Coordinates of N, CA and C in Angstrom, one line a residue:
X1 N 0.8 -1.2 0.0 CA 0.0 0.0 0.0 C 0.9 1.2 0.0
X2 N 0.6 2.1 -0.9 CA 1.5 3.3 -1.1 C 0.8 4.5 -0.5
X3 N 1.6 5.3 0.2 CA 1.1 6.6 0.9 C 1.1 7.7 -0.1
X4 N 0.1 8.6 0.1 CA 0.1 9.8 -0.8 C 1.1 10.8 -0.2
X5 N 2.1 11.3 -1.0 CA 3.1 12.2 -0.5 C 2.6 13.6 -0.1
X6 N 1.4 13.9 -0.6 CA 0.8 15.2 -0.2 C 0.1 15.2 1.2
X7 N -0.1 14.1 1.7 CA -0.8 14.0 3.0 C -0.1 14.8 4.1
X8 N 1.2 14.6 4.4 CA 1.8 15.4 5.4 C 1.8 16.9 5.2
X9 N 1.9 17.3 3.9 CA 1.8 18.7 3.6 C 0.5 19.3 3.9
X10 N -0.6 18.5 3.5 CA -2.0 19.0 3.8 C -2.2 19.1 5.3
X11 N -1.7 18.1 6.0 CA -1.9 18.1 7.5 C -1.2 19.3 8.1
X12 N 0.0 19.6 7.6 CA 0.7 20.8 8.2 C 0.0 22.1 7.8
X13 N -0.5 22.2 6.6 CA -1.3 23.4 6.2 C -2.5 23.6 7.0
X14 N -3.2 22.5 7.3 CA -4.4 22.5 8.1 C -4.1 23.0 9.5
X15 N -3.0 22.5 10.1 CA -2.5 22.9 11.4 C -2.2 24.4 11.5
X16 N -1.6 24.9 10.4 CA -1.3 26.4 10.4 C -2.6 27.2 10.3
X17 N -3.5 26.8 9.4 CA -4.8 27.5 9.3 C -5.5 27.5 10.6
X18 N -5.6 26.4 11.3 CA -6.3 26.3 12.6 C -5.6 27.2 13.6
X19 N -4.3 27.2 13.6 CA -3.6 28.1 14.6 C -3.9 29.5 14.3
X20 N -3.9 30.0 13.1 CA -4.2 31.3 12.7 C -5.6 31.7 13.2
X21 N -6.6 30.8 12.9 CA -8.0 31.1 13.3 C -8.1 31.1 14.9
X22 N -7.4 30.3 15.5 CA -7.4 30.3 17.0 C -6.9 31.6 17.6
X23 N -5.8 32.0 17.0 CA -5.2 33.3 17.5 C -6.1 34.5 17.2
X24 N -6.8 34.5 16.0 CA -7.7 35.6 15.7 C -8.9 35.5 16.7
X25 N -9.4 34.4 17.0 CA -10.5 34.3 18.0 C -10.1 34.8 19.4
X26 N -8.8 34.5 19.8 CA -8.3 35.0 21.0 C -8.3 36.5 21.0
X27 N -7.8 37.1 19.9 CA -7.8 38.6 19.8 C -9.2 39.2 19.9
X28 N -10.1 38.6 19.2 CA -11.5 39.1 19.2 C -12.1 39.0 20.6
X29 N -11.9 37.9 21.3 CA -12.4 37.8 22.6 C -11.8 38.7 23.6
X30 N -10.5 39.0 23.4 CA -9.8 40.0 24.3 C -10.3 41.4 24.1
X31 N -10.6 41.7 22.8 CA -11.2 43.0 22.5 C -12.6 43.2 23.1
X32 N -13.4 42.1 23.0 CA -14.8 42.2 23.5 C -14.8 42.3 25.0
X33 N -13.9 41.7 25.7 CA -13.9 41.7 27.2 C -13.2 42.9 27.8
X34 N -12.9 44.0 27.0 CA -12.3 45.1 27.6 C -13.2 45.8 28.6
X35 N -12.6 46.3 29.6 CA -13.3 46.9 30.7 C -14.0 48.2 30.2
X36 N -15.2 48.5 30.7 CA -15.9 49.7 30.3 C -15.2 50.9 30.9
X37 N -15.4 52.1 30.3 CA -14.7 53.3 30.8 C -15.1 53.5 32.3
X38 N -14.3 54.1 33.1 CA -14.6 54.3 34.5 C -15.8 55.2 34.7
X39 N -16.5 55.0 35.8 CA -17.6 55.9 36.1 C -17.1 57.2 36.6
X40 N -17.7 58.3 36.2 CA -17.3 59.6 36.6 C -18.5 60.4 36.9
X41 N -18.3 61.6 37.5 CA -19.4 62.5 37.8 C -19.6 63.5 36.7
X42 N -20.9 63.5 36.2 CA -21.3 64.5 35.2 C -22.3 65.4 35.9
X43 N -22.1 66.7 35.7 CA -23.0 67.7 36.3 C -23.9 68.2 35.3
X44 N -25.2 68.2 35.6 CA -26.2 68.8 34.7 C -26.8 70.0 35.3
X45 N -26.7 71.1 34.7 CA -27.3 72.4 35.2 C -28.7 72.5 34.6
X46 N -29.7 72.2 35.5 CA -31.1 72.3 35.0 C -31.7 73.6 35.6
X47 N -33.0 73.8 35.2 CA -33.7 75.0 35.7 C -33.9 74.9 37.2
X48 N -33.9 73.7 37.8 CA -34.1 73.5 39.2 C -32.8 73.5 40.0
X49 N -31.7 73.7 39.3 CA -30.4 73.7 39.9 C -29.5 72.6 39.4
X50 N -28.2 72.6 39.8 CA -27.3 71.6 39.3 C -27.6 70.2 39.9
X51 N -27.3 69.2 39.1 CA -27.5 67.8 39.6 C -26.4 67.0 39.1
X52 N -25.8 66.2 40.0 CA -24.6 65.3 39.7 C -25.1 63.9 39.4
X53 N -24.6 63.3 38.3 CA -25.0 62.0 37.9 C -23.8 61.1 37.9
X54 N -23.9 59.8 38.2 CA -22.8 58.9 38.0 C -23.0 58.4 36.6
X55 N -22.0 58.7 35.8 CA -22.1 58.4 34.3 C -20.8 57.8 33.8
X56 N -20.9 57.3 32.6 CA -19.7 56.9 31.8 C -19.6 57.8 30.6
X57 N -18.4 58.1 30.2 CA -18.2 58.9 29.1 C -17.8 58.0 27.9
X58 N -18.6 58.1 26.8 CA -18.4 57.2 25.7 C -17.9 58.1 24.5
X59 N -16.7 57.7 23.9 CA -16.2 58.5 22.8 C -16.1 57.7 21.5
X60 N -16.4 56.5 21.5 CA -16.3 55.6 20.3 C -17.6 55.1 19.9
X61 N -17.7 54.7 18.6 CA -19.0 54.1 18.1 C -19.3 52.8 18.8
X62 N -18.3 52.1 19.2 CA -18.6 50.8 20.0 C -19.2 51.1 21.3
X63 N -18.7 52.1 22.0 CA -19.3 52.5 23.3 C -20.7 53.1 23.1
X64 N -20.9 53.8 22.0 CA -22.2 54.4 21.7 C -23.2 53.3 21.5
X65 N -22.8 52.2 20.8 CA -23.7 51.1 20.4 C -24.1 50.3 21.7
X66 N -23.3 50.4 22.8 CA -23.7 49.7 24.0 C -24.3 50.7 25.0
X67 N -25.5 51.1 24.7 CA -26.2 52.1 25.4 C -26.5 51.7 26.9
X68 N -27.0 52.7 27.6 CA -27.4 52.5 29.0 C -28.3 51.3 29.2
X69 N -29.3 51.2 28.4 CA -30.3 50.2 28.6 C -29.8 48.8 28.2
X70 N -28.6 48.7 27.6 CA -28.1 47.4 27.2 C -27.0 46.9 28.2
X71 N -26.4 47.9 28.9 CA -25.3 47.5 29.8 C -25.8 46.9 31.0
X72 N -25.0 46.1 31.7 CA -25.3 45.4 32.9 C -25.0 46.3 34.1
X73 N -24.1 47.3 34.0 CA -23.8 48.1 35.1 C -24.9 49.0 35.6
X74 N -25.0 49.3 36.8 CA -26.0 50.1 37.4 C -25.5 51.6 37.3
X75 N -25.7 52.2 36.1 CA -25.4 53.6 35.9 C -26.6 54.4 35.8
X76 N -26.4 55.7 36.1 CA -27.5 56.7 36.0 C -27.6 57.3 34.6
X77 N -26.4 57.4 34.0 CA -26.4 58.1 32.7 C -25.2 57.7 31.9
X78 N -25.3 57.9 30.6 CA -24.1 57.8 29.7 C -24.0 59.1 28.9
X79 N -22.8 59.6 28.8 CA -22.6 60.8 28.0 C -21.7 60.5 26.8
X80 N -22.3 60.7 25.6 CA -21.6 60.4 24.4 C -21.1 61.8 23.8
X81 N -19.9 61.9 23.5 CA -19.3 63.1 22.9 C -18.7 62.7 21.6
X82 N -19.0 63.5 20.5 CA -18.5 63.2 19.2 C -17.6 64.3 18.7
X83 N -16.5 63.9 18.0 CA -15.6 65.0 17.5 C -16.2 65.9 16.5
X84 N -17.2 65.4 15.7 CA -17.8 66.2 14.7 C -19.3 66.1 14.9
X85 N -20.1 67.1 14.4 CA -21.5 67.0 14.5 C -22.1 65.9 13.6
X86 N -23.2 65.3 14.1 CA -23.8 64.2 13.4 C -25.3 64.4 13.5
X87 N -26.1 63.8 12.6 CA -27.5 63.8 12.7 C -28.0 62.3 12.6
X88 N -27.1 61.4 13.0 CA -27.4 60.0 13.0 C -28.6 59.7 13.9
X89 N -29.4 58.7 13.4 CA -30.5 58.3 14.3 C -30.1 57.5 15.5
X90 N -30.8 57.6 16.6 CA -30.5 56.9 17.8 C -31.5 55.8 18.0
X91 N -30.9 54.6 18.3 CA -31.8 53.4 18.4 C -31.7 52.8 19.8
X92 N -32.8 52.3 20.3 CA -32.9 51.7 21.6 C -33.1 50.2 21.4
X93 N -32.7 49.6 20.3 CA -32.8 48.2 20.1 C -32.0 47.4 21.2
X94 N -32.7 46.5 21.8 CA -32.0 45.7 22.8 C -32.1 46.3 24.2
X95 N -32.6 47.4 24.4 CA -32.7 48.1 25.7 C -33.7 47.3 26.5
X96 N -33.5 47.4 27.9 CA -34.4 46.7 28.8 C -35.3 47.7 29.5
X97 N -35.1 49.0 29.4 CA -36.0 50.0 30.0 C -35.9 51.3 29.2
X98 N -37.0 52.1 29.4 CA -37.0 53.4 28.7 C -35.9 54.4 29.1
X99 N -35.5 55.3 28.2 CA -34.5 56.3 28.5 C -34.9 57.6 28.0
X100 N -34.3 58.6 28.6 CA -34.5 60.0 28.2 C -33.2 60.4 27.5
X101 N -33.3 61.0 26.3 CA -32.1 61.4 25.5 C -32.1 63.0 25.4
X102 N -31.0 63.6 25.7 CA -30.8 65.0 25.5 C -29.7 65.2 24.5
X103 N -30.1 65.7 23.3 CA -29.1 66.0 22.3 C -28.4 67.3 22.5
X104 N -27.1 67.3 22.5 CA -26.3 68.4 22.9 C -25.5 69.1 21.8
X105 N -25.3 70.4 21.9 CA -24.4 71.1 21.0 C -23.0 71.0 21.4
X106 N -22.1 71.7 20.8 CA -20.7 71.6 21.1 C -20.3 72.2 22.5
X107 N -21.1 73.1 23.0 CA -20.9 73.6 24.4 C -21.6 72.8 25.5
X108 N -22.3 71.8 25.1 CA -23.0 71.0 26.1 C -24.4 71.4 26.4
X109 N -24.9 72.4 25.7 CA -26.3 72.8 25.9 C -27.3 71.9 25.3
X110 N -28.4 71.6 26.0 CA -29.4 70.7 25.5 C -30.2 71.4 24.4
X111 N -30.2 70.7 23.2 CA -30.9 71.2 22.0 C -32.4 70.6 22.0
X112 N -32.5 69.4 22.3 CA -33.7 68.7 22.2 C -33.8 67.5 23.2
X113 N -34.9 67.2 23.8 CA -35.1 66.1 24.7 C -36.2 65.2 24.2
X114 N -35.8 63.9 24.2 CA -36.7 62.8 23.7 C -36.8 61.7 24.7
X115 N -38.0 61.1 24.9 CA -38.2 59.9 25.7 C -38.4 58.7 24.8
X116 N -37.6 57.7 24.9 CA -37.7 56.5 24.0 C -38.0 55.3 24.9
X117 N -38.9 54.4 24.3 CA -39.1 53.1 24.9 C -38.2 52.1 24.3
X118 N -38.0 51.0 24.9 CA -37.1 50.0 24.3 C -37.5 49.6 22.9
X119 N -36.5 49.5 22.0 CA -36.8 49.1 20.6 C -37.1 50.3 19.7
X120 N -37.2 51.5 20.1 CA -37.6 52.6 19.3 C -36.3 53.2 18.6
X121 N -36.5 53.8 17.4 CA -35.5 54.5 16.7 C -36.0 55.9 16.5
X122 N -35.1 56.9 16.8 CA -35.4 58.3 16.7 C -34.4 59.0 15.9
X123 N -34.8 59.8 14.9 CA -34.0 60.7 14.1 C -34.2 62.1 14.6
X124 N -33.2 62.7 15.2 CA -33.5 64.1 15.8 C -33.8 65.2 14.8
X125 N -33.3 65.1 13.6 CA -33.6 66.2 12.6 C -32.8 67.4 12.9
X126 N -31.7 67.3 13.6 CA -30.8 68.4 13.8 C -29.4 67.8 14.0
X127 N -28.4 68.7 13.8 CA -27.0 68.2 14.0 C -26.7 68.4 15.5
X128 N -26.1 67.4 16.0 CA -25.7 67.4 17.5 C -24.3 66.9 17.6
X129 N -23.7 67.3 18.7 CA -22.3 66.9 19.0 C -22.2 65.9 20.2
X130 N -23.3 65.7 20.9 CA -23.3 64.8 22.0 C -24.7 64.3 22.4
X131 N -24.8 63.3 23.2 CA -26.0 62.8 23.7 C -25.8 62.4 25.1
X132 N -26.7 62.9 26.0 CA -26.8 62.5 27.4 C -28.0 61.5 27.5
X133 N -27.7 60.3 27.8 CA -28.7 59.3 28.0 C -28.9 59.0 29.5
X134 N -30.1 59.2 29.9 CA -30.5 59.1 31.4 C -31.6 58.1 31.6
X135 N -31.5 57.4 32.7 CA -32.6 56.5 33.0 C -33.9 57.2 33.1
X136 N -35.0 56.7 32.6 CA -36.3 57.4 32.7 C -36.7 57.6 34.1
X137 N -37.2 58.8 34.4 CA -37.7 59.2 35.7 C -36.6 59.7 36.6
X138 N -35.4 59.7 36.2 CA -34.3 60.1 37.1 C -34.1 61.6 37.2
X139 N -34.3 62.2 36.0 CA -33.9 63.7 35.9 C -34.8 64.3 34.9
X140 N -35.4 65.5 35.2 CA -36.2 66.2 34.2 C -35.3 67.1 33.4
X141 N -35.1 66.9 32.1 CA -34.3 67.7 31.3 C -35.1 68.5 30.3
X142 N -34.7 69.7 30.0 CA -35.4 70.5 29.0 C -34.4 71.3 28.2
X143 N -34.8 71.7 26.9 CA -33.9 72.5 26.1 C -33.3 73.7 26.9
X144 N -32.1 74.0 26.7 CA -31.4 75.1 27.4 C -30.6 74.6 28.6
X145 N -30.9 73.5 29.2 CA -30.1 72.9 30.2 C -28.7 72.7 29.7
X146 N -27.7 72.6 30.6 CA -26.3 72.4 30.2 C -25.7 71.2 30.9
X147 N -24.8 70.5 30.2 CA -24.2 69.3 30.7 C -22.7 69.6 30.7
X148 N -22.1 69.4 31.9 CA -20.7 69.7 32.2 C -20.0 68.3 32.5
X149 N -19.1 67.8 31.5 CA -18.5 66.5 31.8 C -17.4 66.7 32.8

C-alpha cells in the first residue's frame, strides 16, 4: 500500500490555518472583554439647579452602540461626545428599560429632549455633538439645560 506524498503537507497546512483562526479568536475575545470606561461624575445644570449623575463617558462608536439600557452596570447616565456634528438616528434596540435622551451642541447645551421606549429608533432632525442618555424618571431635562463633563 502506497502513501500519498501530499498527505503530510496537507496536514501541516491545516494545522497552520487552525492556529491562525485560533489566534484571531483570542484577539477578538480579548477586545470584546475590555473593561468599560470608568464611572465619573457628570454635572447637569437644570432650571431647578445643578444635579450630579454617576455616568460613563463614551467617545467611540462601539461605546455608543452599547447604550445605558443594554449595559449590565447600574449607571444613572451615559454621556456620548462626538468629535464632529452628526444627525445619525439613535436606536434603543435591545434596551431593557426606557431612557431620556438629551441631544447636545458643542458647548454641552441641550438642544432637544426625547423619551424613548425599548426598541424605538429616533432621528433628531438636527446636527448634534453629543447625547446624554439618562434612565427614565431620574432627571427632568429641558432644552437650554447644560451638561458639564
